[in-house]
C-alpha atoms as one frame of an Amber mdcrd trajectory, in Angstrom:
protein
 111.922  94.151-137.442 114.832  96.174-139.161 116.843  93.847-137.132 114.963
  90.555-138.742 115.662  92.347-141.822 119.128  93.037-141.544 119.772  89.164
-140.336 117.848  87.988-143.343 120.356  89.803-145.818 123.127  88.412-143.882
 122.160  85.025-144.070 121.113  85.076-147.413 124.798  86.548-148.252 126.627
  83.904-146.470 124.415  80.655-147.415 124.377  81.869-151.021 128.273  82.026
-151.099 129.176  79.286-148.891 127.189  76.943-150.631 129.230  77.642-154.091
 131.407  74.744-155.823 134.030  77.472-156.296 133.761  78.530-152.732 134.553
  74.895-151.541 137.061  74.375-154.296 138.829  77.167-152.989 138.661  76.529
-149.272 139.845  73.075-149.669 142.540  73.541-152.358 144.089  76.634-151.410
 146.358  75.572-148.906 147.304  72.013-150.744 148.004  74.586-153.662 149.975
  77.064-151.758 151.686  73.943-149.724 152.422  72.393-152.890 153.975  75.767
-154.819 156.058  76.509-152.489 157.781  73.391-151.577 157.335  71.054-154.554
 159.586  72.774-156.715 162.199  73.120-153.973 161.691  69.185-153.393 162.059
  68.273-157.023 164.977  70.038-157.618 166.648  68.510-154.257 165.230  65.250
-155.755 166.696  65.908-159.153 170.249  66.763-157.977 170.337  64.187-155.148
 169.719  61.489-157.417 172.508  63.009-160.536 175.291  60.929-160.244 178.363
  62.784-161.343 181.627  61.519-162.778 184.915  64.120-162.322 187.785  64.005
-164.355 190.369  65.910-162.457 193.626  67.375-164.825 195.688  69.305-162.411
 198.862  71.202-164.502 199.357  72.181-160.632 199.817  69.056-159.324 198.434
  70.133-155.938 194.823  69.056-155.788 195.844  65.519-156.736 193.831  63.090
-154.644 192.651  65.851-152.470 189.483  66.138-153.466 186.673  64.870-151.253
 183.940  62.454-153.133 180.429  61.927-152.131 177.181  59.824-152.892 176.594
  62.150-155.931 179.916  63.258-156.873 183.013  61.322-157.600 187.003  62.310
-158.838 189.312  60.378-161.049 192.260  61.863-162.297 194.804  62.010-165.409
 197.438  64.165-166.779 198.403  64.776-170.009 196.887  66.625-173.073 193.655
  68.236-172.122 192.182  68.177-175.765 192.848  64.737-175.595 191.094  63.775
-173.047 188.280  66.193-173.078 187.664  64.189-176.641 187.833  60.677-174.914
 185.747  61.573-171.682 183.198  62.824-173.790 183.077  60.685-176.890 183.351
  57.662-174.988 180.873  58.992-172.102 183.380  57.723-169.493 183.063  61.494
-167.309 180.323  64.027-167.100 182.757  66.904-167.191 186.706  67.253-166.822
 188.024  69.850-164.709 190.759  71.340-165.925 193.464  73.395-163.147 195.959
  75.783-164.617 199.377  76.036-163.593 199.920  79.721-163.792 201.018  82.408
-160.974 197.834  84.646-160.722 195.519  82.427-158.520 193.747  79.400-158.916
 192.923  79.544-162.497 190.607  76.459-163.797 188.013  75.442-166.714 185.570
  72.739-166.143 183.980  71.505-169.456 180.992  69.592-169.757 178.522  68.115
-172.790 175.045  67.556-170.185 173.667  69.325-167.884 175.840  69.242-164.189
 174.276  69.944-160.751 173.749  73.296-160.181 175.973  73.128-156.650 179.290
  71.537-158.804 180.742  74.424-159.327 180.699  76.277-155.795 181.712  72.358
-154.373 184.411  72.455-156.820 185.499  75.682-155.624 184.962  75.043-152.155
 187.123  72.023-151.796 190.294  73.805-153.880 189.691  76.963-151.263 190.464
  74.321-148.682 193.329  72.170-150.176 195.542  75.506-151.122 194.858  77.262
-148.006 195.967  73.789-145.916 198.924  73.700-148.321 199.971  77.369-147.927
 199.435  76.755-143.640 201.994  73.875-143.650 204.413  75.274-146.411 204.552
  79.142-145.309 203.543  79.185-141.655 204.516  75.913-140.845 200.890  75.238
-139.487 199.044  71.849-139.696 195.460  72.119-140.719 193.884  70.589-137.577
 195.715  73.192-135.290 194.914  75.859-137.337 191.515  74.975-137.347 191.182
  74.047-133.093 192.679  77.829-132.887 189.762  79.229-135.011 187.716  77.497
-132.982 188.655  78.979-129.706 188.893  82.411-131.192 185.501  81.915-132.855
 183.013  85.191-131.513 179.672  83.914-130.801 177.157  86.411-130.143 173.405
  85.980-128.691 171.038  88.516-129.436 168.398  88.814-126.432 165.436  91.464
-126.202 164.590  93.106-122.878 161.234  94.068-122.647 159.369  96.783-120.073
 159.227  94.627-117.349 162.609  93.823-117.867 161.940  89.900-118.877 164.625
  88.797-121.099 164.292  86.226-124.316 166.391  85.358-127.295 165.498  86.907
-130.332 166.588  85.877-133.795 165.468  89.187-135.797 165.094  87.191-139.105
 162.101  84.871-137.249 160.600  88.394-136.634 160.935  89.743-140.225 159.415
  86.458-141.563 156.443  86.190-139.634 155.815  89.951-140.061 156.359  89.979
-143.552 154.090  86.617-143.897 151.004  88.126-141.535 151.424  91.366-144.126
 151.047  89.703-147.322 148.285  87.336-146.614 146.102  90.137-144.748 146.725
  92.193-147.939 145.395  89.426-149.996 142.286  88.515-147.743 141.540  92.009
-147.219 141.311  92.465-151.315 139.692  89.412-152.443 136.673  89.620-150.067
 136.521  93.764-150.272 136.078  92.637-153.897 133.436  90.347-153.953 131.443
  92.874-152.344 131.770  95.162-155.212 131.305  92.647-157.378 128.190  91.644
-155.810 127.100  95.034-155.790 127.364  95.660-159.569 126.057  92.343-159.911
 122.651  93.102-158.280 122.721  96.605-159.967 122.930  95.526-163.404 120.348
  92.488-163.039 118.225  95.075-161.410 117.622  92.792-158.368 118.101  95.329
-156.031 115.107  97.053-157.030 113.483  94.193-155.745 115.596  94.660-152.686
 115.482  98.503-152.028 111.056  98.028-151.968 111.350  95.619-148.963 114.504
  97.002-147.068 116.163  99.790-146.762 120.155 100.740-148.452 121.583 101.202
-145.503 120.480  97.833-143.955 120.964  96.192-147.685 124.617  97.989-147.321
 125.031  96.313-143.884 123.830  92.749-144.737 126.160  92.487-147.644 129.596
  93.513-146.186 128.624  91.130-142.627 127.616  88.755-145.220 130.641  88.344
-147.137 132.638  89.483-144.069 131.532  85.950-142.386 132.563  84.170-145.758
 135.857  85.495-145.230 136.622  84.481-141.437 134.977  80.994-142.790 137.208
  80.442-144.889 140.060  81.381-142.929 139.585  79.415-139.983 139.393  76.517
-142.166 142.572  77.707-144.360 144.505  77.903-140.644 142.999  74.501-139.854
 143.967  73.015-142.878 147.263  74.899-143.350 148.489  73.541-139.483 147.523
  69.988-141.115 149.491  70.496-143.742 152.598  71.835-141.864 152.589  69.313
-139.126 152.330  66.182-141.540 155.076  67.475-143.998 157.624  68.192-140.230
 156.255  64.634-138.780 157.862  62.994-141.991 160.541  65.980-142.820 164.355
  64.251-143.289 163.512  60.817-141.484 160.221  60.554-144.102 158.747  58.433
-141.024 157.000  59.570-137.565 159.371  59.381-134.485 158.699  56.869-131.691
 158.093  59.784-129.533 155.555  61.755-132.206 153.844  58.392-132.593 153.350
  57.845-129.048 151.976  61.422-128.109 149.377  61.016-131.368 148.155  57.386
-129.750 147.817  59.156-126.509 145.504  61.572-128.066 148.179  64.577-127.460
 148.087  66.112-130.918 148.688  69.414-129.404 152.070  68.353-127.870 152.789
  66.392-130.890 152.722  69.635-133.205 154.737  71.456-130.553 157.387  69.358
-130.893 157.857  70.027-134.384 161.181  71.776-135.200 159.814  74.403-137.444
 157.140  75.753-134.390 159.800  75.066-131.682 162.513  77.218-133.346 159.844
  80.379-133.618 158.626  79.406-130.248 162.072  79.383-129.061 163.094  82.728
-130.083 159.544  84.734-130.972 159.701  87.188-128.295 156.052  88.530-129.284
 153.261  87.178-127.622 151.414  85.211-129.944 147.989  85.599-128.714 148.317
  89.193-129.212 149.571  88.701-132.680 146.590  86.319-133.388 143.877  89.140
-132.103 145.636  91.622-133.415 145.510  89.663-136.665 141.818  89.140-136.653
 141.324  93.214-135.585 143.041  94.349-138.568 141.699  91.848-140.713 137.954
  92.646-139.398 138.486  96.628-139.431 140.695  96.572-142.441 138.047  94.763
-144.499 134.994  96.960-143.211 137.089  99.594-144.355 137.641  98.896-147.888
 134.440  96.578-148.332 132.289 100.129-147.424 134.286 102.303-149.610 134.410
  99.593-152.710 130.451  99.121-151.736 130.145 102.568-152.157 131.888 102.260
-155.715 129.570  99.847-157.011 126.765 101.984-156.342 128.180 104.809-158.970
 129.282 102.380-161.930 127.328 100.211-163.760 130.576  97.861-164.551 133.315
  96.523-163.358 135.890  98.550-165.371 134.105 101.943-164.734 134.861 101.222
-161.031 138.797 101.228-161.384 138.937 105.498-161.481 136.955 105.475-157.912
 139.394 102.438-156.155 142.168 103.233-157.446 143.112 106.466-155.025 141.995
 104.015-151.985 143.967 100.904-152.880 147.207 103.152-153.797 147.902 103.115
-150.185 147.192  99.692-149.892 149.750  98.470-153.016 152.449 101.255-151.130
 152.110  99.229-147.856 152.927  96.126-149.751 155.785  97.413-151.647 157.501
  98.537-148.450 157.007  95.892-146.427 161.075  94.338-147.155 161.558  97.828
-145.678 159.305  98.076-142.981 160.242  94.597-141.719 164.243  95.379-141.499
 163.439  98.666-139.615 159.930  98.022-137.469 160.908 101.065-135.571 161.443
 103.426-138.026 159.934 106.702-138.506 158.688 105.279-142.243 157.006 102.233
-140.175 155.617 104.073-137.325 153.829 106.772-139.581 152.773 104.037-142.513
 151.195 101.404-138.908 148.957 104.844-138.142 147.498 105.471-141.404 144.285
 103.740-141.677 144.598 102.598-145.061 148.449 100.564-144.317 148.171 100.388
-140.969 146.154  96.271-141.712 149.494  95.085-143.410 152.111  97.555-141.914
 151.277  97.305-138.044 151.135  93.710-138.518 154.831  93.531-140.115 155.966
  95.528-137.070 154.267  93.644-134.251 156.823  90.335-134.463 159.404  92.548
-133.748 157.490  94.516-130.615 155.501  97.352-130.870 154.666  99.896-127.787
 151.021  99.343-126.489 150.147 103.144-126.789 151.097 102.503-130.738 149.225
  99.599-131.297 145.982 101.338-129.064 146.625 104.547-131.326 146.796 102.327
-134.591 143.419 100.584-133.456 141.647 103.363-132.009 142.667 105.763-135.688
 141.638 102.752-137.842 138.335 102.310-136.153 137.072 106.260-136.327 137.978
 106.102-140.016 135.764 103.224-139.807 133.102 105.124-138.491 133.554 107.989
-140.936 133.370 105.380-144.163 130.490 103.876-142.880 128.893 107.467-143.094
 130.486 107.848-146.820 129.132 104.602-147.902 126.053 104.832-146.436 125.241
 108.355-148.164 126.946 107.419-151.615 125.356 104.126-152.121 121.531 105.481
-150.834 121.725 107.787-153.688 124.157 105.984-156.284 122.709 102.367-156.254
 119.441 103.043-158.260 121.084 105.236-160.952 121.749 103.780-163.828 123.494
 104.023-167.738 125.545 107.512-166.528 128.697 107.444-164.870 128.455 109.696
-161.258 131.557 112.222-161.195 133.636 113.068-158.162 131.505 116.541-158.382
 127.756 114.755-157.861 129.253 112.578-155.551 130.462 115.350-153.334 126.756
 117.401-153.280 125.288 113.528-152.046 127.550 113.783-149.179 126.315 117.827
-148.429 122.434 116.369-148.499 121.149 115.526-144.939
């Protein structure tokens, strides 16, 4: 019957929050949103600058860089001599150039100016500067060292290092690694557990002072007991949250394998097409450059990333959804309940800020201690596990995080029986501390 009870709240938790416009608003737009923040901007400025036509008006005091400069489809180079005033005056009065680059004849370098009216492409300068880097150094191979450019540059090639970082794990099975795939994917499975873990630990203390302050759970408290009206609320929610995620991953591998099926060619290979019509979606996505390039070189296992994701997220949540539970049953608003999460979520916002840190050194002595720490160890054992983490340290960081579990559980479970029908006073650290004493 406590049981029945227990499933009731549950239910009534999920149904209630599942069936919200803003719940489905959320689900369905987050990932479009996050898609479209991420890589719209980047696309229109590509867009922007790809499609900025600009006109060069070379002066060259040098004499050097005459006709050696390289046009493309957004850039092109005419060139003059004569008074620079002059023609600055005439390229921009008359609207014949965008800008006129002007190069110095002088003995200290490769002194130039390059005036402009409008706005230039952001990438004119370094191209500018790229292409001069090139033409002097050529010159200065041919004229000093008696060196043609192509020789010089089939030399280079030979004498080019080229070195391939591969991991050896226990068993002595070797991969190639490229540490920066690590540090994303680490760094990426940090911040969005942080974010999960904090939006759904807060709608249960939301919900709790929400039900306080209408005095519903009055209601609640005569038919069922705290503990089990504790228990229904976080599994509730908790079942919100890995809702919505599923879908978000759903949606979010949508998302990702539409954008790389129409990435560069902006159409769907023969071979894509054919694997789709053949009803081999999976081998489709597979073949998509952005998964095949982690797959490639990830030298984590995946499916122990993926549980290991969902462990931390599940025991991470309990973790702070009892304790901010536990808050809402002291406070009577939202505001008052900032003095009581702040010393719990101070570990939390330290585990974000040194996650850059954590990421570039996964086996540091700052990492290990930060992955064992119940209250990092969500976000910071899941930056470190890209890059390989022992089994006895993930075991230790699972077994830790689930006893401190256990223990707030206990907290909550005492604070919120005694704190959730008090109301208009404030509970101090003091009162709470004799609840905790009482049997």
């Amino acid at each position: 019957m406590k049981n029945n009870k227990t499933f009731l709240i549950i239910a009534r938790e999920y149904i209630t929050r599942v069936r919200k416009k803003s719940f489905i608003l959320i689900t369905i737009l987050m990932p479009i949103l996050m898609a479209l923040l991420i890589a719209l901007p980047a696309l229109l400025v590509i867009k922007s600058e790809q499609s900025q036509h600009t006109h060069v008006l070379v002066v060259d005091d040098t004499e050097i860089f005459i006709n050696g400069f390289q046009p493309n489809d957004n850039i092109q180079f005419s060139y003059a001599s004569g008074n620079v005033e002059a023609l600055k005056q005439d390229a921009f009065n008359n609207e014949k150039y965008d800008c006129v680059f002007h190069i110095l004849d002088n003995s200290v370098g490769l002194k130039s100016n390059l005036y402009y009216r409008k706005h230039i492409p952001s990438h004119l300068q370094s191209t500018l500067e790229s292409q001069m880097n090139d033409i002097f150094f050529d010159k200065m191979l041919v004229d000093s060292l008696h060196i043609q450019p192509d020789r010089f540059a089939k030399l280079q090639e030979l004498t080019k290092a080229d070195i391939t970082t591969i991991q050896v794990d226990d068993k002595g099975n070797e991969k190639e690694n490229i540490a920066e795939i690590n540090e994303i994917v680490g760094m990426f499975c940090g911040f969005f557990i942080y974010f999960v873990i904090i939006i759904f630990a807060s709608q249960v203390l939301r919900g709790v002072l929400e039900e306080k302050s209408n005095r519903i759970v009055e209601v609640l408290i005569s038919s069922v007991k705290p503990m089990q009206l504790l228990v229904g609320k976080i599994v509730g929610i908790a079942l919100v949250g890995i809702t919505q995620f599923v879908i978000w991953v759903v949606l979010t591998f949508g998302i990702v394998s539409v954008v790389g099926l129409f990435a560069n060619t902006g159409s769907i290979s023969p071979e894509i097409t054919e694997m789709v019509a053949n009803g081999d979606a999976a081998d489709a996505a597979a073949g998509l450059s952005i998964f095949k390039t982690i797959g490639d070189h990830f030298t984590f296992s995946f499916t122990t990333l993926i549980l290991s994701f969902f462990f931390f997220f599940i025991v991470g949540y309990l973790i702070y959804a009892t304790l901010y539970a536990a808050t809402g049953s002291v406070v009577d608003n939202e505001s008052d309940s900032q003095q009581y999460t702040m010393p719990v979520t101070i570990p939390l916002l330290l585990a974000i800020i040194l996650i850059p840190t954590i990421a570039t050194n996964p086996s540091g002595q700052l990492a290990f201690w930060f992955s064992m720490i119940p209250l990092t160890s969500p976000i910071t054992m899941l930056v470190r596990l890209p890059a390989g983490v022992p089994l006895w340290q993930l075991l230790t960081s699972m077994g830790v995080a689930l006893l401190f579990l256990v223990f707030c559980i206990w907290f909550a479970a005492k604070v919120y029986r005694m704190g959730i029908l008090m109301y208009g006073k404030k509970s101090s650290w003091k009162e709470i501390f004799r609840w905790l004493r009482k049997a």
